[in-house]
CSV table of N, CA and C in Angstrom, one decimal:
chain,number,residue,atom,x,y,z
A,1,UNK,N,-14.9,-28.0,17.2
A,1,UNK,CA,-14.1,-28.9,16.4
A,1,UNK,C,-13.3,-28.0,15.4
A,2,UNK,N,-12.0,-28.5,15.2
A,2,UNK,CA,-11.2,-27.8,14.4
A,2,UNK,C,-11.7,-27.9,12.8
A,3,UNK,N,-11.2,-27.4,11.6
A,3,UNK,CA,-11.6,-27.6,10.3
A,3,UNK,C,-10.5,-28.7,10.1
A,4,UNK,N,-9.4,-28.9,10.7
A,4,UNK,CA,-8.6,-30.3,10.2
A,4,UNK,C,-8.7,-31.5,11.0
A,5,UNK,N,-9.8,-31.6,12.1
A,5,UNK,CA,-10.2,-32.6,12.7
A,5,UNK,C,-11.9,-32.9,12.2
A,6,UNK,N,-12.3,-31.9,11.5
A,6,UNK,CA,-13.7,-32.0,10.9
A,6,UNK,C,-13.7,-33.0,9.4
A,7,UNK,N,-12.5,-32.5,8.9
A,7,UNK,CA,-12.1,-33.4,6.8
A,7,UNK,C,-11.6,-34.3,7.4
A,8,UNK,N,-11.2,-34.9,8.6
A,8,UNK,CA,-10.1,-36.2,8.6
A,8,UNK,C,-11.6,-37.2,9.2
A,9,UNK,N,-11.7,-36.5,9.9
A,9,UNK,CA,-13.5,-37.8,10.7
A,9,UNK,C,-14.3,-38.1,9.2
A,10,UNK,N,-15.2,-36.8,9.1
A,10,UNK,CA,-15.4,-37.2,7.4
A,10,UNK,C,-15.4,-37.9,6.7
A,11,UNK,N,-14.1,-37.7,6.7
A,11,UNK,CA,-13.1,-38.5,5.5
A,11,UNK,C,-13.5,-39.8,5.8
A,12,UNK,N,-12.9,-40.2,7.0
A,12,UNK,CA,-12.8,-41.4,7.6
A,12,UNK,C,-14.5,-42.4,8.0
A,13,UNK,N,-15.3,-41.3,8.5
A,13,UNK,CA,-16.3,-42.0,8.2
A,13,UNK,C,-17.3,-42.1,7.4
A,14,UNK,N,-17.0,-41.4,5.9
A,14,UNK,CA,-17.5,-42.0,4.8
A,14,UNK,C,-16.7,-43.3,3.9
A,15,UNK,N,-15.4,-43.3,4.2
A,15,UNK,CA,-14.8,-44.6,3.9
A,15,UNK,C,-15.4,-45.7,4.3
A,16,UNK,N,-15.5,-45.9,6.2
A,16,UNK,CA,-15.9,-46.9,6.8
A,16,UNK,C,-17.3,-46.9,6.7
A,17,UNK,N,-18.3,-46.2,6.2
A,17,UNK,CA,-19.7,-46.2,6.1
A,17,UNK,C,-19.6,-47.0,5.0
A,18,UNK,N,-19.0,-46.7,3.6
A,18,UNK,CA,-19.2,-47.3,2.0
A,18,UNK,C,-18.6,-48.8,2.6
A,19,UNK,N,-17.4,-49.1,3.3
A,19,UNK,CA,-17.6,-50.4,4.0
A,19,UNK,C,-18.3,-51.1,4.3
A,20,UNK,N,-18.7,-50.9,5.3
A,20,UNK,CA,-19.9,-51.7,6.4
A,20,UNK,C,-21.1,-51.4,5.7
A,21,UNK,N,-21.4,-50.3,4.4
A,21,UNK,CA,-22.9,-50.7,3.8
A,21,UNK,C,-22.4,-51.9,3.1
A,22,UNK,N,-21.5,-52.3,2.4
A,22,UNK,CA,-21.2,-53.6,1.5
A,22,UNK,C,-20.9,-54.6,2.6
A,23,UNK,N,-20.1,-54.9,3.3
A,23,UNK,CA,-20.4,-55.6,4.2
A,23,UNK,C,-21.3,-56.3,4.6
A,24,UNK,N,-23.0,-55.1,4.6
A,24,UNK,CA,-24.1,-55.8,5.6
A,24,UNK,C,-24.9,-56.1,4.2
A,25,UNK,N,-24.2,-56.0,3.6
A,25,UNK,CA,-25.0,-56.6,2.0
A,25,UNK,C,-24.7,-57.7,1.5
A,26,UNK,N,-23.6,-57.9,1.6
A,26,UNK,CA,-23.0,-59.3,1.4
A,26,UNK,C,-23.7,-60.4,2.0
A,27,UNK,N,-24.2,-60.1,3.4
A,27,UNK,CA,-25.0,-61.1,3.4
A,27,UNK,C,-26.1,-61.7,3.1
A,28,UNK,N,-26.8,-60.7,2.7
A,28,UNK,CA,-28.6,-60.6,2.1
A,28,UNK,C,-28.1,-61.0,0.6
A,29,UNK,N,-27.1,-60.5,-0.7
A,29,UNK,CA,-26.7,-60.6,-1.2
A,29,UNK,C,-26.7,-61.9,-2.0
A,30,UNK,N,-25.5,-62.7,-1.1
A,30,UNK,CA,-25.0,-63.9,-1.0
A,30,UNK,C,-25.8,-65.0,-1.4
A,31,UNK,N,-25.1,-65.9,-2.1
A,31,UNK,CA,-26.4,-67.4,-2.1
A,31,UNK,C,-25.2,-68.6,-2.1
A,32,UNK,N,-25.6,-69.1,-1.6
A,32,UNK,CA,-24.9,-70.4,-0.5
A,32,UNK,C,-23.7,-71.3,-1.6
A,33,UNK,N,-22.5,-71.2,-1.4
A,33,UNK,CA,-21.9,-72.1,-2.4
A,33,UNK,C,-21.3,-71.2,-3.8
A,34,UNK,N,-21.9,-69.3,-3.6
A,34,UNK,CA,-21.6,-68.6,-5.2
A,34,UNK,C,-20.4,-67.9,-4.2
A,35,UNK,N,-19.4,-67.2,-5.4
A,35,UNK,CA,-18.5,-66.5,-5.0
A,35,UNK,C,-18.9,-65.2,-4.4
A,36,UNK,N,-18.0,-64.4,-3.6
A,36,UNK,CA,-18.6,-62.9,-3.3
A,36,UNK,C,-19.2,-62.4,-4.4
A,37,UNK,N,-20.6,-61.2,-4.3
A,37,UNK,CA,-21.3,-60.4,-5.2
A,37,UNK,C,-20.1,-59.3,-5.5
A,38,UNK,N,-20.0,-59.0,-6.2
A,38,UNK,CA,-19.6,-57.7,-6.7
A,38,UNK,C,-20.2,-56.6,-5.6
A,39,UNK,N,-19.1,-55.2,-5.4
A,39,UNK,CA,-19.7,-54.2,-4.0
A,39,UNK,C,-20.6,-53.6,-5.0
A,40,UNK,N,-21.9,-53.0,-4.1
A,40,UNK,CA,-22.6,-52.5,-4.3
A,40,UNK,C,-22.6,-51.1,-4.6
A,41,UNK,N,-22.4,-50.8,-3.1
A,41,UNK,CA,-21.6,-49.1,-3.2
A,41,UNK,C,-19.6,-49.2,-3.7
A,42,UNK,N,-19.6,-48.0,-4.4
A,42,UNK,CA,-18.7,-47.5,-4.6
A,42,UNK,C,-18.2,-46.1,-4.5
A,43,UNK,N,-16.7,-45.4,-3.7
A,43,UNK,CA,-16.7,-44.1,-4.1
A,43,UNK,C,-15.5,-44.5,-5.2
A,44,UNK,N,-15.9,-43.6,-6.6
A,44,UNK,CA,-15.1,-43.6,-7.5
A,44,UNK,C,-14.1,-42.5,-7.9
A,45,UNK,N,-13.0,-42.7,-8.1
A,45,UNK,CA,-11.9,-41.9,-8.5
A,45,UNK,C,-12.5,-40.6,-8.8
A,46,UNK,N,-11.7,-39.5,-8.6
A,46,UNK,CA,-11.8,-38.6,-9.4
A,46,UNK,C,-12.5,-37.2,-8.8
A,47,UNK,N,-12.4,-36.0,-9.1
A,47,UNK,CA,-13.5,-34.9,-8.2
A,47,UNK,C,-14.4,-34.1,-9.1
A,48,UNK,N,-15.0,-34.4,-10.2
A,48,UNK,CA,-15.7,-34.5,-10.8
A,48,UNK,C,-17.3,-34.3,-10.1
A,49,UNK,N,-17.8,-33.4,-10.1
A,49,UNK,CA,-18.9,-33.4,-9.0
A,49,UNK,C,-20.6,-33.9,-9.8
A,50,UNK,N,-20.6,-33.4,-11.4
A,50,UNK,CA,-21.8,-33.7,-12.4
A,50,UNK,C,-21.4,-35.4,-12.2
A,51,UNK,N,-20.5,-36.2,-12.5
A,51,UNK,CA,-20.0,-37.4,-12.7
A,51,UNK,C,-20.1,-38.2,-11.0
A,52,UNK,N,-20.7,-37.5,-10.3
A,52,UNK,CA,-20.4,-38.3,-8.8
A,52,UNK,C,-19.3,-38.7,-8.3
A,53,UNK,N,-18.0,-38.1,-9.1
A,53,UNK,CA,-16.8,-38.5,-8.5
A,53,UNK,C,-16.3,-37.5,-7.2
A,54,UNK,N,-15.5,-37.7,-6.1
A,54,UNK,CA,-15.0,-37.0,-5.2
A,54,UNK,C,-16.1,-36.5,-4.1
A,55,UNK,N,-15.2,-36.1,-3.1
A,55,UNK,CA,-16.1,-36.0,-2.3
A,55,UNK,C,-16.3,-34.4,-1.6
A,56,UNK,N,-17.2,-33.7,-1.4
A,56,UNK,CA,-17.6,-32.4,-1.7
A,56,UNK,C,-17.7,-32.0,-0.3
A,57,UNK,N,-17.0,-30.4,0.1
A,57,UNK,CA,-17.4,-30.0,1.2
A,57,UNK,C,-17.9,-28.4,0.8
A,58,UNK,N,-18.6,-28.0,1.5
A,58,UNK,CA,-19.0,-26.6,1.4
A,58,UNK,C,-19.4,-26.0,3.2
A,59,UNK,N,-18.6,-25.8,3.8
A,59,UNK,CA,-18.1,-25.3,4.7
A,59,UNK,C,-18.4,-24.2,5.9
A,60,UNK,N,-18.7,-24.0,6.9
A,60,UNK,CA,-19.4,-22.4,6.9
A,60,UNK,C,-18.2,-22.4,7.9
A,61,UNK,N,-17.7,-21.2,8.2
A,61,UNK,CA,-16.3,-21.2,9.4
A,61,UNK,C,-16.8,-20.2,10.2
A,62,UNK,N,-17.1,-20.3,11.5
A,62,UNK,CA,-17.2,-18.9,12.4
A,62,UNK,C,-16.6,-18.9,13.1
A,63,UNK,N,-15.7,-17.4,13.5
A,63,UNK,CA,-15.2,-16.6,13.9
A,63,UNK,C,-15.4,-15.8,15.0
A,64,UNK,N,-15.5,-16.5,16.7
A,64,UNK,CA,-16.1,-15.8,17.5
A,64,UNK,C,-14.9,-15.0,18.7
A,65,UNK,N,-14.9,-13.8,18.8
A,65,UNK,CA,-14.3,-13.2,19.7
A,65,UNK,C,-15.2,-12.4,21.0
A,66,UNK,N,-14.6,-12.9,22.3
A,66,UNK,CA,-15.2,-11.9,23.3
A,66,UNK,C,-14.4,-10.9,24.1
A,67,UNK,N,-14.5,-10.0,24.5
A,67,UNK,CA,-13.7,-9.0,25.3
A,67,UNK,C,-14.5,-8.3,26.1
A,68,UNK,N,-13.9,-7.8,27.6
A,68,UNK,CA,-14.3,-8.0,28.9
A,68,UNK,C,-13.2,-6.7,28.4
A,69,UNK,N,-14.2,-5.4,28.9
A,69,UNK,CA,-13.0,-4.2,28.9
A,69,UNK,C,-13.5,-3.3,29.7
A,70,UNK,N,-13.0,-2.0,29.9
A,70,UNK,CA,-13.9,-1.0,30.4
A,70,UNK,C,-14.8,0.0,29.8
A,71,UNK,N,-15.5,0.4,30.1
A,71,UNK,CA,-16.7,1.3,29.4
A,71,UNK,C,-16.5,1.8,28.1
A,72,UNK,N,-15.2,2.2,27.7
A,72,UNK,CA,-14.5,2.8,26.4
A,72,UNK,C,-14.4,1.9,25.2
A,73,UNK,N,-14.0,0.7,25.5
A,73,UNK,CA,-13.9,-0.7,24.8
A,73,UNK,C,-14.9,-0.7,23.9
A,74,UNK,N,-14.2,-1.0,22.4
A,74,UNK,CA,-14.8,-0.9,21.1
A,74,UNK,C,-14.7,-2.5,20.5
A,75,UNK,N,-15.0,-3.3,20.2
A,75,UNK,CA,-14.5,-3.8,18.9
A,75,UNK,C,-14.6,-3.8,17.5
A,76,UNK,N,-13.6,-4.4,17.0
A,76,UNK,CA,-13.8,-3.6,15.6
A,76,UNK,C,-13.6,-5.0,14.1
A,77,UNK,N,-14.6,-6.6,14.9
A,77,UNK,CA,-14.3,-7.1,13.8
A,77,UNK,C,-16.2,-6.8,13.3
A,78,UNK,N,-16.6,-8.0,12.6
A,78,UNK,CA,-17.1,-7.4,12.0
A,78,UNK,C,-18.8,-7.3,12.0
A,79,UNK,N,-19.6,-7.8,13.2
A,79,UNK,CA,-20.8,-8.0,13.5
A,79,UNK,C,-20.8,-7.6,15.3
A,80,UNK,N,-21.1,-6.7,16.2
A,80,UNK,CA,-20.6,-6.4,17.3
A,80,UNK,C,-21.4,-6.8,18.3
A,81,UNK,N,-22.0,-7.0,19.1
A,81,UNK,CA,-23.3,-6.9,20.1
A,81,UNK,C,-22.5,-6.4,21.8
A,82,UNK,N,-22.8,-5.6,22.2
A,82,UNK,CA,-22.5,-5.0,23.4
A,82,UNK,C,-23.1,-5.1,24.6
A,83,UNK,N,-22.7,-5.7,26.2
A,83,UNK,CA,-23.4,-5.5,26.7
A,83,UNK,C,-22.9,-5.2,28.2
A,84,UNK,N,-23.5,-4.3,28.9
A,84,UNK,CA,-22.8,-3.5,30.2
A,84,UNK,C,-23.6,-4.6,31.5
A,85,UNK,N,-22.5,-4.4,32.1
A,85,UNK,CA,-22.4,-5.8,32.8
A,85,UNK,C,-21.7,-5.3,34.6
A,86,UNK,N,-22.2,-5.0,35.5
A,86,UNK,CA,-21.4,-4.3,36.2
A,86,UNK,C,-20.6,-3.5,36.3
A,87,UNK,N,-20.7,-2.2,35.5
A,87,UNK,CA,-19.5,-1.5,35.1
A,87,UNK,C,-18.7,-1.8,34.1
A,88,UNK,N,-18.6,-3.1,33.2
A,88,UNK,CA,-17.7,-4.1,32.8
A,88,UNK,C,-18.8,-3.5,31.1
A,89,UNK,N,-18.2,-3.2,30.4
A,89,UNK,CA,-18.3,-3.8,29.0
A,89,UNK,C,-18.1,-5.0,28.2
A,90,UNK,N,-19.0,-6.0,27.9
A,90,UNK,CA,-18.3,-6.9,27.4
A,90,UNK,C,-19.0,-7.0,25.8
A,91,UNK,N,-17.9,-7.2,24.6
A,91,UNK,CA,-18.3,-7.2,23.3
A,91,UNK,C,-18.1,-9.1,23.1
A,92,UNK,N,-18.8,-9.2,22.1
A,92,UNK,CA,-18.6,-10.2,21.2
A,92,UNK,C,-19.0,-9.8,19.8
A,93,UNK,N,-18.2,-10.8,19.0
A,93,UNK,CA,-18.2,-10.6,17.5
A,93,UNK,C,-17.6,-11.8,16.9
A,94,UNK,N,-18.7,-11.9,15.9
A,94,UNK,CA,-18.5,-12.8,15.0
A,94,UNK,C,-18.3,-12.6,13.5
A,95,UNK,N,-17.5,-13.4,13.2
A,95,UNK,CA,-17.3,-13.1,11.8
A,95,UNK,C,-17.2,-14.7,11.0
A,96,UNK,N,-18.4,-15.2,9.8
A,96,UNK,CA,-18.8,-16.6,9.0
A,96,UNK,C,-17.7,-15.9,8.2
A,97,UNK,N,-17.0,-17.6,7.3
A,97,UNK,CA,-16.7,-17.2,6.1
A,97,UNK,C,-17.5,-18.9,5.5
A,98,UNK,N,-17.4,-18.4,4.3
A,98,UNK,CA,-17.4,-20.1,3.4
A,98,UNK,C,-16.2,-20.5,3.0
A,99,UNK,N,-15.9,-22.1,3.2
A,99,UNK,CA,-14.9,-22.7,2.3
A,99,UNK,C,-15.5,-23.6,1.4
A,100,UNK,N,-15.7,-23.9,0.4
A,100,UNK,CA,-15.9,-24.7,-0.6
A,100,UNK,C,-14.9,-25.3,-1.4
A,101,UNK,N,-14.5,-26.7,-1.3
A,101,UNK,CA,-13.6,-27.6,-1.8
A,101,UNK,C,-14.4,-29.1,-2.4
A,102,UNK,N,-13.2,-29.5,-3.1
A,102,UNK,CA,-13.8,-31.0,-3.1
A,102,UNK,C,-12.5,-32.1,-2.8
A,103,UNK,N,-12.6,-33.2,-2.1
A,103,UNK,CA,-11.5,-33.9,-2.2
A,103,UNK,C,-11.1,-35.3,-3.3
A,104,UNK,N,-10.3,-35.2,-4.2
A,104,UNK,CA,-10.2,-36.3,-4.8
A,104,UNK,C,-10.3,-37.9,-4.8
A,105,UNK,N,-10.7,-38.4,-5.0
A,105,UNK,CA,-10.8,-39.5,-4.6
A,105,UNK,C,-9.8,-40.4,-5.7
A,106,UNK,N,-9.0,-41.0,-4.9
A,106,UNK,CA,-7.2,-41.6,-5.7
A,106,UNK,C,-7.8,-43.2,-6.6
A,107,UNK,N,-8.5,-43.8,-5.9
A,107,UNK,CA,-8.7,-45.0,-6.7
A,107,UNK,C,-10.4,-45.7,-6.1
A,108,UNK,N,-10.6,-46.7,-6.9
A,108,UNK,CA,-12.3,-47.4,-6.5
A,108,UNK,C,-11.7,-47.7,-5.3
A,109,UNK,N,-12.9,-47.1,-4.1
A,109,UNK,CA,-13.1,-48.1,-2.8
A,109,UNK,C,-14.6,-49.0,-2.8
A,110,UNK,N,-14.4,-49.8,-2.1
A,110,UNK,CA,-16.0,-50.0,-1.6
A,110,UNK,C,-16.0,-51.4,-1.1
């Protein structure tokens, strides 16, 4: 999965989670004849991480390359493992990084 198809699901299903938890509250909630309860859960404005505001990613990204070469074949990123394969060299290499963000949250949902 890509990193901009990983923040949009996310995104999307901690929105519709803080939903459907209020949702299935509402009905336990509820007493026969009173207006809706006030939501339960809230995500609140703001990216504020001590304050529980916004919503937090900390990321790990890997970086995998394989090459099919002949006996001479090097690679040169940054973790290597090598292995001879019929005559055939084949490398792989990986290389982690971290991303650490937070995303704002624009107004109360819930």
């Amino acid at each position: 999965m890509d990193l901009e198809t990983f923040i949009e699901e996310a995104l999307l299903q901690i929105y519709r989670g803080v939903e459907k938890a209020n949702e299935a509250l509402n009905t336990v909630r509820s007493k026969e004849g009173s207006t809706e309860p006030p939501k339960m859960f809230l995500l609140s404005p703001g990216a504020d991480r001590e304050k529980g505001n916004g919503v937090f990613f900390d990321i790990a990204v890997a970086v995998k390359a394989d090459k099919n070469a002949g006996a001479g074949a090097k690679a040169s990123i940054l973790s290597v493992v090598e292995i001879e394969v019929g005559g055939k060299q084949t490398s792989t290499s990986e290389q982690t990084s971290r991303i650490t963000f937070a995303i704002n949250i624009n107004q109360w949902h819930g």
